[in-house]
Short mmCIF file of C-alpha atoms in Angstrom, two decimals:
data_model
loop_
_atom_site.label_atom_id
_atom_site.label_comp_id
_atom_site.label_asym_id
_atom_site.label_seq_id
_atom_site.Cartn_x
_atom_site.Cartn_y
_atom_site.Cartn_z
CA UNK A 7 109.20 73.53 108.68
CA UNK A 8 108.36 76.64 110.68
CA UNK A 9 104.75 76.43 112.24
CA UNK A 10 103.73 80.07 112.54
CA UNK A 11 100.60 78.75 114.70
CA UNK A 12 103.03 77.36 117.38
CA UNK A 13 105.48 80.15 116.86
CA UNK A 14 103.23 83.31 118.56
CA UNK A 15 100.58 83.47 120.44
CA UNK A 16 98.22 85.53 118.15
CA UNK A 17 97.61 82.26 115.88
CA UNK A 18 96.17 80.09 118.83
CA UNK A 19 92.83 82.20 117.01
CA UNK A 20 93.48 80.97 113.87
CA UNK A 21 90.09 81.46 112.25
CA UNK A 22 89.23 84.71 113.75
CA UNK A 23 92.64 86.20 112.49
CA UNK A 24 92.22 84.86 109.05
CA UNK A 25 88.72 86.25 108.41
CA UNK A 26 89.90 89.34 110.00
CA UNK A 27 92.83 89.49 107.57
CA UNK A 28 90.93 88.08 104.65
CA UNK A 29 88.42 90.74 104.92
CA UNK A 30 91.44 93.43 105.01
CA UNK A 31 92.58 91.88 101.80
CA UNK A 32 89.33 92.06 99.94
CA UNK A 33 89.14 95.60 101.17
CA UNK A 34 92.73 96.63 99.97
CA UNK A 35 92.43 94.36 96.80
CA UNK A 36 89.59 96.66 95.72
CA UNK A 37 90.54 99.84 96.27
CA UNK A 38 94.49 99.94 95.68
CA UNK A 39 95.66 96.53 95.52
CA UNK A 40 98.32 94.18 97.37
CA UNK A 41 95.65 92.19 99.53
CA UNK A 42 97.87 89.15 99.55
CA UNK A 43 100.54 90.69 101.71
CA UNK A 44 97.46 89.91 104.19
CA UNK A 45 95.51 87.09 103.52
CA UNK A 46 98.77 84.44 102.38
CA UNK A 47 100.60 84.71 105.70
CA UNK A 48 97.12 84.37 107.82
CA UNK A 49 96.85 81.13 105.82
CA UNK A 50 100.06 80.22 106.82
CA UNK A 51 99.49 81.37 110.14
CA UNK A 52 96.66 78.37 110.34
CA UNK A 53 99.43 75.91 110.73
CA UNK A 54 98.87 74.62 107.08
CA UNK A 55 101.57 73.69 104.79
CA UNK A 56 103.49 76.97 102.44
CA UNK A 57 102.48 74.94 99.29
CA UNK A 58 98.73 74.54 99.85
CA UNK A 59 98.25 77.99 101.80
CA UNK A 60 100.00 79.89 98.56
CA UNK A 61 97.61 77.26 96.79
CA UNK A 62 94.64 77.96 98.72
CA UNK A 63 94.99 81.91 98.77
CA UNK A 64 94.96 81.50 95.11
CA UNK A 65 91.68 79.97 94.98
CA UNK A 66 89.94 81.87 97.46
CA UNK A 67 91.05 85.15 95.58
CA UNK A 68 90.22 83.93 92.39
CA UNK A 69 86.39 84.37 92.05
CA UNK A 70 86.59 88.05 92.66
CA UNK A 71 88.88 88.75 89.91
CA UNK A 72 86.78 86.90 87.44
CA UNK A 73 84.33 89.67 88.47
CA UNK A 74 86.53 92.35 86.68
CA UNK A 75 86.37 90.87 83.42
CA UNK A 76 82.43 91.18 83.23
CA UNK A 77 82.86 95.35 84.56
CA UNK A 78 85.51 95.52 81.53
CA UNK A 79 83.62 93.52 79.13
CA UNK A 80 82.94 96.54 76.69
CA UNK A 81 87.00 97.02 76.28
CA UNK A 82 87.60 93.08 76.26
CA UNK A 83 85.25 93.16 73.25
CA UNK A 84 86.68 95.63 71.84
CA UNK A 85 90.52 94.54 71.49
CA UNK A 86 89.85 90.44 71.32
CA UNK A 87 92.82 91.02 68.14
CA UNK A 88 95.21 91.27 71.79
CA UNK A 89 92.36 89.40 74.36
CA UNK A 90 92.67 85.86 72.55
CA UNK A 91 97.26 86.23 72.81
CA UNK A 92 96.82 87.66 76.06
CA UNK A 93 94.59 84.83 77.56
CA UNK A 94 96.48 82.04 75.77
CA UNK A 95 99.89 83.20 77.27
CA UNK A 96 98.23 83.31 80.64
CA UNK A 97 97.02 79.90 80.19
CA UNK A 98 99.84 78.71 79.13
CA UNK A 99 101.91 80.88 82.25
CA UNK A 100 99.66 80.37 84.81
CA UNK A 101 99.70 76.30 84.05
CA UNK A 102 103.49 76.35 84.17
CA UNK A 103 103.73 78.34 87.18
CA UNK A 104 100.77 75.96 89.21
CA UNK A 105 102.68 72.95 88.00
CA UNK A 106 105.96 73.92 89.03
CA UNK A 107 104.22 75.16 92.82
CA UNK A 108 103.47 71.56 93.43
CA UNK A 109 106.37 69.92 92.70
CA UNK A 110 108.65 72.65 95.19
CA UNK A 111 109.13 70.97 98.03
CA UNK A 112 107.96 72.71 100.95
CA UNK A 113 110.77 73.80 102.55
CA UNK A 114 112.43 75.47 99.63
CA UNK A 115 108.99 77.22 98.94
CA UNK A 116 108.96 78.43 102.37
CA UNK A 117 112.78 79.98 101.93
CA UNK A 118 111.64 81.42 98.94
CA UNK A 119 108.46 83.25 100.41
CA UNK A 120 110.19 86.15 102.08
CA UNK A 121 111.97 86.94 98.76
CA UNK A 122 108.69 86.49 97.15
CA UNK A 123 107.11 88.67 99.38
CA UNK A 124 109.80 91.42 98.75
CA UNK A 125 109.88 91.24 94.95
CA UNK A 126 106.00 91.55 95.27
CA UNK A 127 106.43 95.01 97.51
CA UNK A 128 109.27 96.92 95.78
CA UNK A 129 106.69 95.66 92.38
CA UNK A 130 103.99 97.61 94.22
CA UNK A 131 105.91 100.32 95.64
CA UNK A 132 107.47 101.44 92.13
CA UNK A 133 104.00 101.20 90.39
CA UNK A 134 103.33 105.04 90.91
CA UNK A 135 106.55 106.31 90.10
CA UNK A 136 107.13 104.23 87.13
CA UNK A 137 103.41 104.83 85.74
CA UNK A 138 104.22 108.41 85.76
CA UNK A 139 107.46 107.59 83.92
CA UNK A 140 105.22 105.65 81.45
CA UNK A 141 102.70 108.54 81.65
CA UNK A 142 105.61 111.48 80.21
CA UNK A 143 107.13 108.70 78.07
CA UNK A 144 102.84 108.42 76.29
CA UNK A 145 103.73 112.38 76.34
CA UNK A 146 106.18 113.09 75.15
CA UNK A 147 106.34 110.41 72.01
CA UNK A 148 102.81 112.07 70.87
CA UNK A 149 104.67 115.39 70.94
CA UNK A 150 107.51 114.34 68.15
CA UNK A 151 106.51 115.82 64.64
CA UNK A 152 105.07 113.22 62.51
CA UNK A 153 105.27 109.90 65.18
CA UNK A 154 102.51 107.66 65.59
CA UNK A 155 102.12 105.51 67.76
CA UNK A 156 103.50 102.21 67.05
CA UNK A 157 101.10 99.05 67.38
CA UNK A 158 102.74 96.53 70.06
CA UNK A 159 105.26 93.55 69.03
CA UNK A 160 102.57 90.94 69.72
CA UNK A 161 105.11 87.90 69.50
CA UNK A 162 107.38 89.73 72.32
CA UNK A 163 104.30 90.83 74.43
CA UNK A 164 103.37 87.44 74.67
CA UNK A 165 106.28 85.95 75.38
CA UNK A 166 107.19 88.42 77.80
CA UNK A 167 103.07 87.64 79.55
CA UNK A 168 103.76 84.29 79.51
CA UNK A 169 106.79 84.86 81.82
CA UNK A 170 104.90 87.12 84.29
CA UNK A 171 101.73 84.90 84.20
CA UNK A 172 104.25 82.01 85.10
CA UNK A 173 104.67 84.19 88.50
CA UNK A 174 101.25 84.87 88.24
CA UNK A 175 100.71 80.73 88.73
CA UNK A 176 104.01 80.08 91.28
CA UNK A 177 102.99 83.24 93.56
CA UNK A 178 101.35 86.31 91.73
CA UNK A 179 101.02 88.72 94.31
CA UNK A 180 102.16 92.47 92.61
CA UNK A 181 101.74 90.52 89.05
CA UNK A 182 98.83 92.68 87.80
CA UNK A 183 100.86 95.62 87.95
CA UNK A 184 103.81 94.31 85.76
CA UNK A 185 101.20 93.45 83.01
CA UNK A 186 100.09 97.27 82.98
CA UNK A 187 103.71 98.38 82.93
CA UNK A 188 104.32 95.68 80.39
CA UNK A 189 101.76 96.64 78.10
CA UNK A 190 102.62 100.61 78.11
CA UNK A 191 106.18 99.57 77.47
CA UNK A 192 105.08 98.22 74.47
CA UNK A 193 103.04 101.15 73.17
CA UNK A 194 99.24 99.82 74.43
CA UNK A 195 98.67 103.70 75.70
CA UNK A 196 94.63 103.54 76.27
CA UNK A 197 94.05 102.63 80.08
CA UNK A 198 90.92 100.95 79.27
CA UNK A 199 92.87 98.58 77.16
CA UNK A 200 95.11 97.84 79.46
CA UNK A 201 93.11 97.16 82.25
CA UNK A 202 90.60 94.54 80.27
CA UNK A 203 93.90 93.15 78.61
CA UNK A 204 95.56 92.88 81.98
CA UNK A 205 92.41 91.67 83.72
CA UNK A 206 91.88 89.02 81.19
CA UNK A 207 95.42 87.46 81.28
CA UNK A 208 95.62 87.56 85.20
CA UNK A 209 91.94 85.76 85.12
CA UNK A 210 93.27 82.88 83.14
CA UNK A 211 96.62 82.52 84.76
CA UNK A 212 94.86 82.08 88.10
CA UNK A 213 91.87 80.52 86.83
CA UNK A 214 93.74 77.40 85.28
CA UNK A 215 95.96 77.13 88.66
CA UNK A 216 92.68 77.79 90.58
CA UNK A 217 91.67 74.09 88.02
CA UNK A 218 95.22 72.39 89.09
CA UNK A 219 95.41 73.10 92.41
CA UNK A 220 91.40 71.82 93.17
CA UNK A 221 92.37 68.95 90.90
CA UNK A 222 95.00 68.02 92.87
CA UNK A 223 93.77 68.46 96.39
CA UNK A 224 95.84 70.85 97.62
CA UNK A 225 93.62 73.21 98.65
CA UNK A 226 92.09 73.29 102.50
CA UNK A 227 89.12 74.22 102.10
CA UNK A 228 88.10 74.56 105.33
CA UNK A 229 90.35 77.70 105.52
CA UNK A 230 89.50 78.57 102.05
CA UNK A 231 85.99 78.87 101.95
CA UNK A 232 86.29 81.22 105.27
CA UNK A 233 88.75 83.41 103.29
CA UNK A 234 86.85 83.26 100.24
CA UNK A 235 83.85 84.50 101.67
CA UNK A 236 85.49 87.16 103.94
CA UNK A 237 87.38 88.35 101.22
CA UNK A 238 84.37 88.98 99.12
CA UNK A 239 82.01 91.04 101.94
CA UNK A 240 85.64 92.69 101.78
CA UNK A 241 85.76 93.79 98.66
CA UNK A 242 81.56 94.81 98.73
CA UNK A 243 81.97 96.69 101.65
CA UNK A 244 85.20 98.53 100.25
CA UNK A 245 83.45 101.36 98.66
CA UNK A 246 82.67 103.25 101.49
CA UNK A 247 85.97 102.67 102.79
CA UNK A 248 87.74 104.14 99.98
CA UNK A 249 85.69 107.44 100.81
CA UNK A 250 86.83 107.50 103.89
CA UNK A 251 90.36 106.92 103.68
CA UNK A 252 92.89 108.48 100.70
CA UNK A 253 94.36 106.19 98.13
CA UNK A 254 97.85 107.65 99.35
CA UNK A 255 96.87 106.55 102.81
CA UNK A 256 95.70 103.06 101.63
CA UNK A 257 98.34 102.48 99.56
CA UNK A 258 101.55 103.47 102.12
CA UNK A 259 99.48 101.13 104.50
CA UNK A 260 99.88 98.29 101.62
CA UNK A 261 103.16 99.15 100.98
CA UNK A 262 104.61 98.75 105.00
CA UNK A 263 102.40 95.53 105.20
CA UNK A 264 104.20 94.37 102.00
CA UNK A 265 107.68 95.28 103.55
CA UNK A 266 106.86 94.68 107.28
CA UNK A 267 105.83 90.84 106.19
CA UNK A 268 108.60 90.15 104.38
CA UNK A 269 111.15 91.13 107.08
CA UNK A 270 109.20 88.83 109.27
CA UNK A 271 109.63 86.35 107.15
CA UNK A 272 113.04 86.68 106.41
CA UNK A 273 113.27 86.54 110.67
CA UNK A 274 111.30 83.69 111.14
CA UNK A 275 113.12 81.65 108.15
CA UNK A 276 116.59 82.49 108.86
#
C-alpha cells in the first residue's frame, strides 16, 4: 500500500496540512461545492488506511450537510409525497454502498480512488453546462401548445437514487449534483424542490454510512474530529469569502483540484 506520509515531504506535517485542507473544503463545500477533492487525500496523506480515510472524511463531512435540511425545511415539508421515496432510497443506497466500502480490500480501493476521483471531477465539471441544457430543455417543453408538465416516474426515480446514493455510501464526492440532474431529467423543474429533495436523500445516504462506519470502528477519530471541526469554521467563515472571490473563480479552482488530484493519484498508484 502506498503511504503518501512517507512518499513527500509535505506530509511529515500531517495535522497542520489536514486542518489547512479541511478548512479549504468546508470553504469550497459551501460556496460551490467539491470540498472532498481536498479534505479525502489530506486524510490519506496522514498515513491512515484508503478504507477508513474515505470512511472518516465521510463522517467528518456529514454534520454539516444535516445542516441543509433544517435551511430547506419549508420545501422538505412541502413535497414529503417525494421526501419519504427519496430518503428511503438513500437509506437503502447509502447502506449498500457503506457495506460494500468495508468489505474492499484496501488495495483495490486504493486503485480505484484515482478513477473515483476522476468520475467525481468530469461530474462536477459538466454540472454547468448540462444544467443549462436542463434549463432550455424546462424552456422549451413549457413553450409546446397544450404540454404540461409531466409529474416524475416515482418507481424509476427511485430506483435510479438508490443507484447514485449507493456511490453516495462507497465514495460520494460529485453525488449531489447527479441527484439535481436526476431529478430535472425526470420533470421535478422547481429548484427549491430539488434542492430539499436532493439534500434530504444525500443526508440519509451519508447519515446511515456515517451509523456503519462509527459502528464498525473504522473511523480515526483523532484525524476526524480535527477535520470535522476545521471543516465547519470552514464553511462559517465562507460567506465572506464568496464576496470576495467569483463563483467562476471558485469553481475552475475546484475543478483543477478535482483533475490535478486525480492525475496524482493515477501517478502515485501506477
Amino acid at each position: 500500500m502506498l503511504d503518501l506520509a512517507a512518499a513527500h515531504p509535505i506530509f511529515h506535517w500531517r495535522s497542520v496540512w489536514l486542518i489547512i485542507a479541511a478548512f479549504i473544503a468546508g470553504v469550497l463545500n459551501a460556496v460551490a461545492g467539491g470540498g472532498s477533492f481536498l479534505s479525502f487525500p489530506a486524510l490519506l496523506g496522514t498515513g491512515i488506511q484508503p478504507v477508513q480515510a474515505n470512511a472518516t472524511n465521510t463522517v467528518a463531512l456529514w454534520p454539516g450537510q444535516i445542516t441543509s435540511i433544517a435551511a430547506y425545511w419549508e420545501d422538505v415539508r412541502k413535497n414529503m409525497r417525494l421526501v419519504y421515496p427519496m430518503g428511503l432510497a438513500g437509506l437503502i443506497g447509502g447502506t449498500g454502498g457503506a457495506i460494500v466500502l468495508l468489505i474492499t480490500p484496501q488495495t483495490t480501493f486504493m486503485k480505484l480512488v484515482p478513477w473515483l476521483l476522476l468520475i467525481a471531477a468530469t461530474i462536477f465539471a459538466l454540472s454547468r453546462p448540462i444544467t443549462r441544457w436542463l434549463d432550455r430543455r424546462a424552456v422549451a417543453r413549457h413553450q409546446r401548445a397544450g404540454t404540461e408538465p409531466q409529474p416524475p416516474r416515482r418507481r424509476l426515480v427511485f430506483l435510479c437514487t438508490v443507484v447514485v446514493c449507493f456511490y453516495i455510501g462507497y465514495f460520494g464526492a460529485g453525488a449531489g449534483f447527479l441527484i439535481i440532474t436526476l431529478l430535472s431529467v425526470f420533470g421535478v423543474e422547481d429548484m427549491n424542490e430539488i434542492n430539499a429533495l436532493k439534500v434530504v436523500s444525500t443526508s440519509m445516504a451519508n447519515g446511515v454510512a456515517f451509523l456503519i462506519f462509527v459502528v464498525s470502528g473504522n473511523v480515526e477519530w483523532r484525524y476526524c474530529l480535527m477535520a470535522m471541526v476545521a471543516c465547519a469554521i470552514g464553511g462559517y467563515t465562507s460567506a465572506r469569502f464568496a464576496r470576495l472571490v467569483p463563483q467562476q473563480v471558485l469553481r475552475a479552482m475546484v475543478i483543477v483540484i478535482g483533475f490535478g488530484m486525480a492525475a496524482w493519484f493515477f501517478w502515485t498508484t501506477r
